[in-house]
Coordinates of C-alpha atoms in Angstrom, one line a residue:
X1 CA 23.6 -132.3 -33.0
X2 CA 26.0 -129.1 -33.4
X3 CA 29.5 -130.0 -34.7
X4 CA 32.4 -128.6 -32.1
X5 CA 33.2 -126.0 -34.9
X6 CA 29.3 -124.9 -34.7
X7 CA 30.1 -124.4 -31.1
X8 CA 33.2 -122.3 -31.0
X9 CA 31.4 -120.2 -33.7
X10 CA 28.4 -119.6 -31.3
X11 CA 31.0 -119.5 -28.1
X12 CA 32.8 -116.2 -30.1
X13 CA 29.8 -114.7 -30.9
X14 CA 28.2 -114.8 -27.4
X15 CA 31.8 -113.6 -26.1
X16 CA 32.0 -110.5 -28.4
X17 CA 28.0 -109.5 -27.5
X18 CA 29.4 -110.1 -23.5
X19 CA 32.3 -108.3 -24.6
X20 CA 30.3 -105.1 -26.3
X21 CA 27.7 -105.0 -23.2
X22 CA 30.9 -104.7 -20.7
X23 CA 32.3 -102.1 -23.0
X24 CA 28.7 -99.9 -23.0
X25 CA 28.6 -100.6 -19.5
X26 CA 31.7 -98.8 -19.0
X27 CA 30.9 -96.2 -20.8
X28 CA 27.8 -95.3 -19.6
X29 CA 29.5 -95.5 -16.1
X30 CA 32.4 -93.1 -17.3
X31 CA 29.9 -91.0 -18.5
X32 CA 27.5 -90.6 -15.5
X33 CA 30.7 -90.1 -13.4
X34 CA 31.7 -87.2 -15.6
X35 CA 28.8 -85.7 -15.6
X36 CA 28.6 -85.8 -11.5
X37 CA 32.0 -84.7 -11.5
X38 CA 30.7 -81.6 -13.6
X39 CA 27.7 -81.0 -11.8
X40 CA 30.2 -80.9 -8.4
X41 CA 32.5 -78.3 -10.3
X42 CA 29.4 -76.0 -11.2
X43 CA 28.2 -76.5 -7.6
X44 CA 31.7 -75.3 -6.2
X45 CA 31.8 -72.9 -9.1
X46 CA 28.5 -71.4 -8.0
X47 CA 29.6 -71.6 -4.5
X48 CA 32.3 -69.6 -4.5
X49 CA 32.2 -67.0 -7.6
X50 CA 33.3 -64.1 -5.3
X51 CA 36.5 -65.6 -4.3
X52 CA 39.2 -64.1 -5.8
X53 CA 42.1 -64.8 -7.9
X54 CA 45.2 -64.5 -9.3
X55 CA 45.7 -65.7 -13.2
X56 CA 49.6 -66.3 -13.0
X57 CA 50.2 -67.4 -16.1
X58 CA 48.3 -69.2 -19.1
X59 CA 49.4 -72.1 -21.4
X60 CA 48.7 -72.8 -24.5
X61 CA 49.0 -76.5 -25.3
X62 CA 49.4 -78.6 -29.0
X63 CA 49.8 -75.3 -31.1
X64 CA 53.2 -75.8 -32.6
X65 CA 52.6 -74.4 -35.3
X66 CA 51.3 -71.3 -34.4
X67 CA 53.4 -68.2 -33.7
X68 CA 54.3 -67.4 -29.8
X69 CA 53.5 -63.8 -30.6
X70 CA 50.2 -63.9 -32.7
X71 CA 48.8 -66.5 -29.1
X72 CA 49.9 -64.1 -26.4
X73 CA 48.1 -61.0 -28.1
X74 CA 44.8 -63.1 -27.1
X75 CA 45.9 -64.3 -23.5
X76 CA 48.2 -61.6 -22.2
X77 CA 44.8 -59.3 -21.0
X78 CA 43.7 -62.0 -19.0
X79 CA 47.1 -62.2 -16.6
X80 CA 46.2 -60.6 -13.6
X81 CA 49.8 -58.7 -13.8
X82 CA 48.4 -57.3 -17.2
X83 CA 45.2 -55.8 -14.7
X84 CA 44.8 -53.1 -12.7
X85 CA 42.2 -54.6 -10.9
X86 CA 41.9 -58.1 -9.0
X87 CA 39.6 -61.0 -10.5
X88 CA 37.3 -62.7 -9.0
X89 CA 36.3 -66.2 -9.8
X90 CA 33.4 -65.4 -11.8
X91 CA 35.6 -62.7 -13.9
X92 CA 38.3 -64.8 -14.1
X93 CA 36.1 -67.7 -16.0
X94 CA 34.6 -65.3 -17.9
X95 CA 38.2 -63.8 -19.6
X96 CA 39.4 -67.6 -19.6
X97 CA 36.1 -67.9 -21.6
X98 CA 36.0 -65.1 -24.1
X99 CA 40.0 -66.3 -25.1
X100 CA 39.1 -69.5 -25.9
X101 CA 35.9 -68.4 -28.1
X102 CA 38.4 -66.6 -29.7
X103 CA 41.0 -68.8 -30.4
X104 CA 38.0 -70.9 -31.7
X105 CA 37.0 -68.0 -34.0
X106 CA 40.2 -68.5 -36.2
X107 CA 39.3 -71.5 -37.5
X108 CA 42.7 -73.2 -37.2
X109 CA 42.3 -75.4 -33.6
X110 CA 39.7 -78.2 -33.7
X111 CA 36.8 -77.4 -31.7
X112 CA 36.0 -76.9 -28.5
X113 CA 39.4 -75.5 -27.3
X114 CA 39.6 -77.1 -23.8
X115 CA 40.7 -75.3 -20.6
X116 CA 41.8 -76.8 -17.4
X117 CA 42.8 -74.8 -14.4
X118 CA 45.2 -75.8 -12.0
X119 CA 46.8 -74.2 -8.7
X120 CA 51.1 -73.2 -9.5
X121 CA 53.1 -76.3 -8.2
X122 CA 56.1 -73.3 -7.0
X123 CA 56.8 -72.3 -3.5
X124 CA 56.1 -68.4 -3.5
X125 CA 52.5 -68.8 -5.2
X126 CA 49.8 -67.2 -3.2
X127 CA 46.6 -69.3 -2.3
X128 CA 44.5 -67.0 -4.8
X129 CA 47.1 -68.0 -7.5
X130 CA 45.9 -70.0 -10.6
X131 CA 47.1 -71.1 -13.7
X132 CA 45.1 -71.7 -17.2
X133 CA 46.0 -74.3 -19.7
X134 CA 44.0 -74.3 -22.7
X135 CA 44.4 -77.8 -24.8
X136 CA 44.4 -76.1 -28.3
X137 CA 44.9 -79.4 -31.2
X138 CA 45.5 -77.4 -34.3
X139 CA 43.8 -78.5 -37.6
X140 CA 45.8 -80.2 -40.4
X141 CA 47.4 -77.9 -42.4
X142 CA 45.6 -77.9 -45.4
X143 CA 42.1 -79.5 -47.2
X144 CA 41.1 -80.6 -50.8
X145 CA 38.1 -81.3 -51.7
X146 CA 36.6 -81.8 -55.2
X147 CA 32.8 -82.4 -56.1
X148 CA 29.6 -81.2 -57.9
X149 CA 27.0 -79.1 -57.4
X150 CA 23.4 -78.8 -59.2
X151 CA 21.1 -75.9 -59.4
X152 CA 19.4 -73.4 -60.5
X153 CA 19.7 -74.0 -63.9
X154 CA 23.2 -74.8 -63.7
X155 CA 25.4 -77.7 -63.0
X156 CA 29.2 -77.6 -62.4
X157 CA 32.2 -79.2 -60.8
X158 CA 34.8 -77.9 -58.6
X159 CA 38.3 -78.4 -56.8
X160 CA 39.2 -76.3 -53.8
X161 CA 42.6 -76.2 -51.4
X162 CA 43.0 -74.7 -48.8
X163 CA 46.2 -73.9 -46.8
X164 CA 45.8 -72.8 -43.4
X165 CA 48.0 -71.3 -40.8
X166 CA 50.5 -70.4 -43.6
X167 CA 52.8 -68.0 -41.2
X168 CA 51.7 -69.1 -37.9
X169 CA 49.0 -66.3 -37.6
X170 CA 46.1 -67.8 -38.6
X171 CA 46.7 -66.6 -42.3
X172 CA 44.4 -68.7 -44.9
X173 CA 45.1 -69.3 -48.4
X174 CA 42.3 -70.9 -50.6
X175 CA 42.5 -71.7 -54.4
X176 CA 39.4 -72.3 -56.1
X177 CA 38.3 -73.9 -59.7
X178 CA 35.5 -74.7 -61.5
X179 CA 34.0 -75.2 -64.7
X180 CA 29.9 -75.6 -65.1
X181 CA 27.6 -75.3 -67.3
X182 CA 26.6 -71.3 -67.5
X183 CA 29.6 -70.5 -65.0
X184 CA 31.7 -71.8 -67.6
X185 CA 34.7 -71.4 -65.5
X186 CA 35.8 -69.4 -62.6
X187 CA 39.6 -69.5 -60.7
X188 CA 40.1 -67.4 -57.7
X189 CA 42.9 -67.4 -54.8
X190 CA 42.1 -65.5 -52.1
X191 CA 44.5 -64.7 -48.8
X192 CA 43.1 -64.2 -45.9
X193 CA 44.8 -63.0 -42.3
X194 CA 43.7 -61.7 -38.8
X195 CA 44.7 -57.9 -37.7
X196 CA 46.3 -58.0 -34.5
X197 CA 45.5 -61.5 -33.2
X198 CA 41.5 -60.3 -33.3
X199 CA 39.2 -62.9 -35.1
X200 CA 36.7 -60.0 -35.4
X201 CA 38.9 -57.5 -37.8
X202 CA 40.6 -59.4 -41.0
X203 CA 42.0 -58.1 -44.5
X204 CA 41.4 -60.0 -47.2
X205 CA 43.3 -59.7 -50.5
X206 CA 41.6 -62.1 -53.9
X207 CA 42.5 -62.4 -57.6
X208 CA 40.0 -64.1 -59.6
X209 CA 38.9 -64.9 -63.4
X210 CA 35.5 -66.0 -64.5
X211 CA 33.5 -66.7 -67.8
X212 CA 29.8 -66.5 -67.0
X213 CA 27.0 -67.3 -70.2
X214 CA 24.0 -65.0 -69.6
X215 CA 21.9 -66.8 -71.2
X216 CA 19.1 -64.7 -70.4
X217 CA 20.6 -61.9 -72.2
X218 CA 22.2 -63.9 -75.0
X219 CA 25.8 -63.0 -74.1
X220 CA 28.8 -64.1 -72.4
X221 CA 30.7 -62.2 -69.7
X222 CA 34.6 -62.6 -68.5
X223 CA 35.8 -60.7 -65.9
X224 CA 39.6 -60.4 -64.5
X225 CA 40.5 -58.4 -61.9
X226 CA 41.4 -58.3 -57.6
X227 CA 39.9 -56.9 -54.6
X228 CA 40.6 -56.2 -51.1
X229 CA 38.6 -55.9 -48.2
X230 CA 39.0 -55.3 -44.2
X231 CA 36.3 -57.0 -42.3
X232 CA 35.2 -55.7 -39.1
X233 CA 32.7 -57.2 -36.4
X234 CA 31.8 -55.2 -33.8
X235 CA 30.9 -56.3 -30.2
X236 CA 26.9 -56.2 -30.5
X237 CA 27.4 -58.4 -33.6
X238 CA 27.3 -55.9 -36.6
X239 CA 29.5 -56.8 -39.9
X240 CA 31.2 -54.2 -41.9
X241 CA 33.2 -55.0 -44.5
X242 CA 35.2 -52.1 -46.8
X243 CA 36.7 -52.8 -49.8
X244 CA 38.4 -51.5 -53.0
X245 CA 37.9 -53.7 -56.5
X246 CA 39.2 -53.2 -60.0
X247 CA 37.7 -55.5 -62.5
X248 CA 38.2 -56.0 -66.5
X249 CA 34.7 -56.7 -68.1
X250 CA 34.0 -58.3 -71.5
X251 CA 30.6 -58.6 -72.7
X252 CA 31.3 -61.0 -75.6
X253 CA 30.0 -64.4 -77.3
X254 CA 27.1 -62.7 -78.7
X255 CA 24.2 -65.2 -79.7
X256 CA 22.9 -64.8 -83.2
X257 CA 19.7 -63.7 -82.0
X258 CA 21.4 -60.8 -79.9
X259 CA 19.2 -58.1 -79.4
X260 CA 20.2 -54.2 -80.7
X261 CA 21.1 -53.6 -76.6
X262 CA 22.9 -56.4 -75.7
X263 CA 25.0 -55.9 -79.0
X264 CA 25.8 -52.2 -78.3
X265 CA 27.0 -53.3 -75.0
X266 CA 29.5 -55.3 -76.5
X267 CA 33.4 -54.6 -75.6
X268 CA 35.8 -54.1 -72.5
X269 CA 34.9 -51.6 -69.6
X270 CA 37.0 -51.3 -66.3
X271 CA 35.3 -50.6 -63.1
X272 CA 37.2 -49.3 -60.2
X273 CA 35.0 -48.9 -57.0
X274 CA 34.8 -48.8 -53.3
X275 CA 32.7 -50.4 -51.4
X276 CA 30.9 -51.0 -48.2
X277 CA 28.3 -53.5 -46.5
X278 CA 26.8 -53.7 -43.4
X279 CA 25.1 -56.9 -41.7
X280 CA 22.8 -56.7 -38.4
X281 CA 22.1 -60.4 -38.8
X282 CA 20.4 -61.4 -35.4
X283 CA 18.4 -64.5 -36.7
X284 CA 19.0 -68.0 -34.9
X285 CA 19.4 -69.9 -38.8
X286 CA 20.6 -67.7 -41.5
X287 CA 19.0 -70.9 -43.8
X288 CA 16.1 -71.6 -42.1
X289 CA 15.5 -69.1 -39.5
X290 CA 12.9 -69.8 -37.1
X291 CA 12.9 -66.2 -35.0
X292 CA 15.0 -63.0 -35.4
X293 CA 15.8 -60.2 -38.3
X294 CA 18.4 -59.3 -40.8
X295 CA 19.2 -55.7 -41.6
X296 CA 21.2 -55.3 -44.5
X297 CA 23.0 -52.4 -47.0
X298 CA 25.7 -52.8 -49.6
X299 CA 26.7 -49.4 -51.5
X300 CA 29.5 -49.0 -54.5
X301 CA 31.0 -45.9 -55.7
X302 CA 32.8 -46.2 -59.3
X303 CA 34.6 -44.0 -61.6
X304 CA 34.6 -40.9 -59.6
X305 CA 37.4 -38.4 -59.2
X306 CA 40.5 -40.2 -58.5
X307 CA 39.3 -43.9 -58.8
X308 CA 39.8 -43.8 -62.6
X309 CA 38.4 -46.3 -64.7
X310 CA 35.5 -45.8 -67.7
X311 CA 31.9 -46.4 -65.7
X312 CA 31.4 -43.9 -62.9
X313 CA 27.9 -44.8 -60.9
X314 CA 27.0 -45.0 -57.4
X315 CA 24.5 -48.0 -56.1
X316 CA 23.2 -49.1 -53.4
X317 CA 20.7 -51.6 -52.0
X318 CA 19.2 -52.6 -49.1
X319 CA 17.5 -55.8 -47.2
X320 CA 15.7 -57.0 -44.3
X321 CA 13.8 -59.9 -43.4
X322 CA 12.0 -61.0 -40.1
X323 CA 10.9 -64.4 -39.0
X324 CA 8.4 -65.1 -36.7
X325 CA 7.2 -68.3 -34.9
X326 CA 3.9 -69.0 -33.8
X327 CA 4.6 -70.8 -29.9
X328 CA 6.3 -74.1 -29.9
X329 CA 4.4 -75.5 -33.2
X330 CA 7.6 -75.3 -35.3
X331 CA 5.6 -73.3 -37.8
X332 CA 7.2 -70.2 -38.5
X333 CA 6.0 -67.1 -40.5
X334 CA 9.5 -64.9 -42.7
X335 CA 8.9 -62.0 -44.5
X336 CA 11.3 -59.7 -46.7
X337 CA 11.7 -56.9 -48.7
X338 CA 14.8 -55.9 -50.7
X339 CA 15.1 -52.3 -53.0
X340 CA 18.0 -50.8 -54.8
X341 CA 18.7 -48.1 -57.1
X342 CA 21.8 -47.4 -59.7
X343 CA 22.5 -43.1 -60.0
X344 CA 24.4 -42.5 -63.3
X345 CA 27.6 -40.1 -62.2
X346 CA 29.9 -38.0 -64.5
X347 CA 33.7 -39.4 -65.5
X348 CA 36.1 -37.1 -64.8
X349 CA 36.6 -35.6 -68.5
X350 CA 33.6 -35.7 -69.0
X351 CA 30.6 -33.5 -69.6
X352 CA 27.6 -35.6 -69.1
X353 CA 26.7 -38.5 -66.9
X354 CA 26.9 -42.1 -68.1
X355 CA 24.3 -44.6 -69.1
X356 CA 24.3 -47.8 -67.1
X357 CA 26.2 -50.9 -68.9
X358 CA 24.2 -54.4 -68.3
X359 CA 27.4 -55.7 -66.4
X360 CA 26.1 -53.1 -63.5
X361 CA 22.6 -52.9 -63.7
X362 CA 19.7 -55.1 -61.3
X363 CA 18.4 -58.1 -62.6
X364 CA 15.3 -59.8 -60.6
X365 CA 13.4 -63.2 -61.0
X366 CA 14.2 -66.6 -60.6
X367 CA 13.9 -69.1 -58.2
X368 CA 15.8 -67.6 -55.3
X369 CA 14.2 -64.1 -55.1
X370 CA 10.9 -63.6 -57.0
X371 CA 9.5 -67.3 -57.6
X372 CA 7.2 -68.0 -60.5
X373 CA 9.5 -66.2 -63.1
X374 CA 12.1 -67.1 -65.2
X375 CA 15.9 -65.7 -64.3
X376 CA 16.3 -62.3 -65.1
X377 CA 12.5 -62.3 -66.2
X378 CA 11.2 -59.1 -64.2
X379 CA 12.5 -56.0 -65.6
X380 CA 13.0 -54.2 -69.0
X381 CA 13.3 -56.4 -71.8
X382 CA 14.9 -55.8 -75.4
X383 CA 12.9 -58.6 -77.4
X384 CA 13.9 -62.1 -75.6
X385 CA 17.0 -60.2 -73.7
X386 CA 16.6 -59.4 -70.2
X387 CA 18.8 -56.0 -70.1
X388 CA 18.2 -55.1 -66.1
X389 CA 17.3 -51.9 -64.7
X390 CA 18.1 -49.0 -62.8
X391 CA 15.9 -49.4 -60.1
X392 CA 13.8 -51.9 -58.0
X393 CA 11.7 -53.4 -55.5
X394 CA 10.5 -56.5 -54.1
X395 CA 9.3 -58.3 -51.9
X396 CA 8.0 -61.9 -50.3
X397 CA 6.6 -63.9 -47.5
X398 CA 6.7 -67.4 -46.1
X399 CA 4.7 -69.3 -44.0
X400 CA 7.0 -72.5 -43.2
X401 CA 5.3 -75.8 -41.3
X402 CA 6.8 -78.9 -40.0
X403 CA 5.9 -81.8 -41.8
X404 CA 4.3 -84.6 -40.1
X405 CA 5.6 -87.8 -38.8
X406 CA 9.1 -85.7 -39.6
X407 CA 8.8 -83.0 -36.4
X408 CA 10.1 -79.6 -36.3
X409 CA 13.7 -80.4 -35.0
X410 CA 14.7 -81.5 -38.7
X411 CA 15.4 -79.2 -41.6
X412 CA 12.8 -80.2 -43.6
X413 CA 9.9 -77.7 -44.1
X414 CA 6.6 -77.2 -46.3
X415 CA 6.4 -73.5 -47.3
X416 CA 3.2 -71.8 -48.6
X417 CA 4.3 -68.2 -50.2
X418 CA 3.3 -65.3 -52.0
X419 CA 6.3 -62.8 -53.9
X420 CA 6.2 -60.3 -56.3
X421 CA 8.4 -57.0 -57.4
X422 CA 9.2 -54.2 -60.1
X423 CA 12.4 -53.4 -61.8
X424 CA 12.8 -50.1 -63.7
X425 CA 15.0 -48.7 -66.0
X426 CA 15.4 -44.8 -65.5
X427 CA 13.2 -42.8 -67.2
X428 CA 14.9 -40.2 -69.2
X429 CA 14.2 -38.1 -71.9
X430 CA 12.9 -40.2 -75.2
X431 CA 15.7 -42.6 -73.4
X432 CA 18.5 -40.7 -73.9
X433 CA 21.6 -40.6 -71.8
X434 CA 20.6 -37.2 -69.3
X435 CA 22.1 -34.2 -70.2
X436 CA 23.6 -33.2 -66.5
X437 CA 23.2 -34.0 -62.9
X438 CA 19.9 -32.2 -63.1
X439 CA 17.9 -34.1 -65.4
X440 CA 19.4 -37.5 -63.7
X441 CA 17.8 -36.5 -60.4
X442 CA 14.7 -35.4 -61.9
X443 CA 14.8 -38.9 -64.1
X444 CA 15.5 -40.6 -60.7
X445 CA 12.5 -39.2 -59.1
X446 CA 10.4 -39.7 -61.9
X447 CA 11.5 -44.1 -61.7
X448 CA 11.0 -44.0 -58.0
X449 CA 7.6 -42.7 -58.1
X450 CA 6.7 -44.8 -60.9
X451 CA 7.4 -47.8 -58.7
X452 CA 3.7 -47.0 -57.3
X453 CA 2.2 -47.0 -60.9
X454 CA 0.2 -50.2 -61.2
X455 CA 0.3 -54.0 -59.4
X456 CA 3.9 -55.5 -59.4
X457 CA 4.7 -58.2 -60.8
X458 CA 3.8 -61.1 -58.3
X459 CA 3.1 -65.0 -57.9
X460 CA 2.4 -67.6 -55.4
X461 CA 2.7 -71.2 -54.6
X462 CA 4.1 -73.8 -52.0
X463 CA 6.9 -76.3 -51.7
X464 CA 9.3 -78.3 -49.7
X465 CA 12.5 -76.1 -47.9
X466 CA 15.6 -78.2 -47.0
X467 CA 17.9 -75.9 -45.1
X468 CA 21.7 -77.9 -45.4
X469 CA 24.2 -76.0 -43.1
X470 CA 26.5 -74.7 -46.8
X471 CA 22.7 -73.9 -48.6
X472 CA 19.5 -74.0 -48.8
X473 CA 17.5 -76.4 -51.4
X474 CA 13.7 -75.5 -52.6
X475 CA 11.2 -77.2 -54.9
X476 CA 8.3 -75.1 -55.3
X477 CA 5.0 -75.2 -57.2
X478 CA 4.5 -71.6 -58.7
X479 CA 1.6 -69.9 -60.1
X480 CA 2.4 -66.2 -61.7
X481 CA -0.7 -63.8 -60.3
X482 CA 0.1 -60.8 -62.1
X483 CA 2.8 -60.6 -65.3
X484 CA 3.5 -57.2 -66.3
X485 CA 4.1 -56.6 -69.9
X486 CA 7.0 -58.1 -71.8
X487 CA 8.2 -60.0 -68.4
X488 CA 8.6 -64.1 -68.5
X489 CA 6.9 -65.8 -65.8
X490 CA 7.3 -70.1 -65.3
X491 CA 3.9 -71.7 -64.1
X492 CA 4.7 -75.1 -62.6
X493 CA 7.5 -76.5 -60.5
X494 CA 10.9 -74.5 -59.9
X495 CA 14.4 -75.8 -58.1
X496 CA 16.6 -73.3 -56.4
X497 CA 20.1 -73.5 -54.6
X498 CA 21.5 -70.5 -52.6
X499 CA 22.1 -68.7 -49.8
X500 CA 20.2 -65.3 -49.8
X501 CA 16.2 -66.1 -50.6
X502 CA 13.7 -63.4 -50.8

């Protein structure tokens, strides 16, 4: 027989799983009575989207912190007073709409903003009139966070703080540190802050300081400098950013076994440049896309005429990539191709064009852009240094499945892939720096036409993909196919971090 304690144990218990079932109930009554409630506001939405109105004002709610000025930049268009032409309903939710994706864009309100409309409780409003509030909870004011990351041959950990909303104008400040393995360490703090109240046009100013072993080229490289940036999106989605950088390099630490190149590269350079990139990224998952393309440039001008400094090149790459899916079968076919070329220019002072340093020329291999070789291992080589090139090519594709019992809705994929590519130093006479801006476009032609001499350097091989929403993780199985000479390939099983994969 139960003891009376027994029973007001079993009594409790029986009360909080009556207690829990009332509590779902409700919920899932509050919930089908919202969702009637929105299917009725749609209905009368739909109904009426001709009617017109008058936006008589707009609110912005819970944003104390952020400046009066900076929030009626993005809601003053949308007051009818600020129109020459009458709303209707439809137009009027579609402005309420686009402010509130904006306000979103700045990354300082949690998300979703909420908006509630609501007619003016005041005595001379019109029928037509309408006022906006738009529930806006701004996020805390700042964010730590501390951790490790592992990959590709490398293995660090980090602190980061970031402090937003500094002057009430979405302004961000981030400080970042970390110390690793072959990023020994690396500080940066970078400002950040809308132009005009648009989420879609920023300037950001950074200072940073790095120490970065090369193993691959048996050296170690600091850099200290600044750069500065305005970042534009336009309305059909394309990214430009513009920017001016001036950078202190050391090539230093010099292994014993430090070839001849490497060691003549020792010492301090200063590149001063401009630069420019362009995105058209229209693919649905940057990490694991399933349809869509990415067109992509990024071009540097250093050293010349009043930029100063002691390297003077310009360079430029480009990118694209397509994806592909077969139906609704989750499996998904991404191809690539990626080329880029460095042209030697003349410092002012100077009679002749420079040679290319190894802190500016292409490297190409490793785990995130041409599998089956080592870092760095395509390319021209000074015995076991990889010393980069002047010009290259490559290119990759990826046929991506679902795995089973998993489905396709998950991140998870099984890749099958072939890749391959050619990086060239430029051919000049018996490898001499050229004698004028003749013979470096005659030794430019000569390395681009070369890049049809002969099979590339290529492998293939299959793996698992994880696509994580900060990067995507691979595990591959990689056979080299072809290995041109003095190039390091890696047969047999590869991890890669990153962003950007061929």
């Amino acid at each position: 027989m139960a003891s009376p304690a027994e029973d007001d144990v079993f009594e409790k218990l029986k009360s909080k799983t009556d207690h829990k079932q009332a509590e779902d109930e409700l919920n899932a009554r509050n919930f089908a009575q919202h969702r009637r409630s929105q299917e009725r506001l749609a209905e009368l939405i739909e109904d009426n989207t001709s009617l017109p109105v008058t936006i008589s004002s707009v609110r912005i709610l819970h944003a104390n912190r952020t400046r009066r000025s900076f929030l009626e930049r993005v809601v003053n268009p949308i007051l009818s007073v600020n129109r020459a032409e009458e709303y209707t309903l439809e137009e009027a939710l579609k402005e309420v709409h686009n402010a509130t994706e904006k306000l979103n864009r700045f990354g300082i309100f949690k998300s979703p903003v909420s908006v509630f409309l609501d007619r003016p409780d005041h005595p001379t409003a019109s029928p037509n009139d309408v006022d906006v509030y738009i529930s806006a909870q701004e996020r805390g004011s700042y964010t730590i966070k501390t951790g490790t990351e592992v990959g590709s041959s490398e293995g660090d950990a980090y602190i980061n703080a970031e402090l937003r909303n500094l002057f009430g104008g979405a302004e961000t400040l981030n400080a970042h540190g970390s110390l690793g393995t072959r990023t020994r360490s690396a500080y940066s703090l970078a400002f950040d802050s809308p132009i005009l109240s648009n989420p879609d046009l920023k300037f950001q100013l950074n200072g940073f300081a790095s120490s970065t072993l090369k193993s691959w080229a048996s050296h170690e490289e600091v850099l200290r400098g600044g750069n500065s940036k305005i970042l534009w999106r336009t309305e059909s989605g394309h990214q430009h950013e513009f920017g001016y950088s001036g950078i202190w390099r050391q090539v230093t630490g010099l292994a014993e076994n430090a070839s001849p190149t490497v060691r003549a590269e020792a010492g301090d350079s200063f590149k001063s440049s401009l630069t420019h990139t362009w995105i058209n990224d229209k693919r649905d998952n940057p990490m694991l896309p399933q349809r869509g393309y990415l067109a992509k440039t990024i071009s540097e001008l250093a050293g010349y005429g009043p930029l100063k400094g002691d390297v003077a090149f310009f360079k430029s790459e480009a990118e694209s990539q397509v994806a592909l899916p077969f139906g609704d079968t989750g499996i998904t076919l991404t191809a690539g191709v990626r080329g880029g070329f460095l042209y030697p220019l003349t410092l002012a002072g100077s009679q002749t064009p420079q040679q290319s340093r190894i802190n500016d020329r292409f490297q190409l291999g490793g785990p995130t852009n041409v599998r089956g070789f080592r870092l760095s291992g395509l390319g021209p080589h000074d015995g076991s240094d990889a010393v980069g090139g002047d010009v290259f090519a490559a290119g990759g594709a990826s046929l991506l499945f679902p795995l089973p019992r998993v489905g396709k809705e998950t991140p998870l994929r099984f890749q099958a892939f072939i890749n391959g590519g050619r990086l060239l130093s430029l051919k000049t006479v018996n490898k001499g720096i050229p004698a004028d801006n003749a013979a470096v476009q005659s030794a430019m032609k000569k390395t681009l036409s070369s890049l049809r001499e002969g099979l590339p350097s290529a492998a293939a091989g299959f793996g698992l993909v994880y696509a994580h929403p900060i990067a995507r993780f691979e595990i591959n199985f990689s056979l080299p196919l072809v290995i041109r000479a003095k190039e390091e390939a890696r047969k047999g099983l590869s991890f890669g971090v990153g962003v950007e994969f061929l």
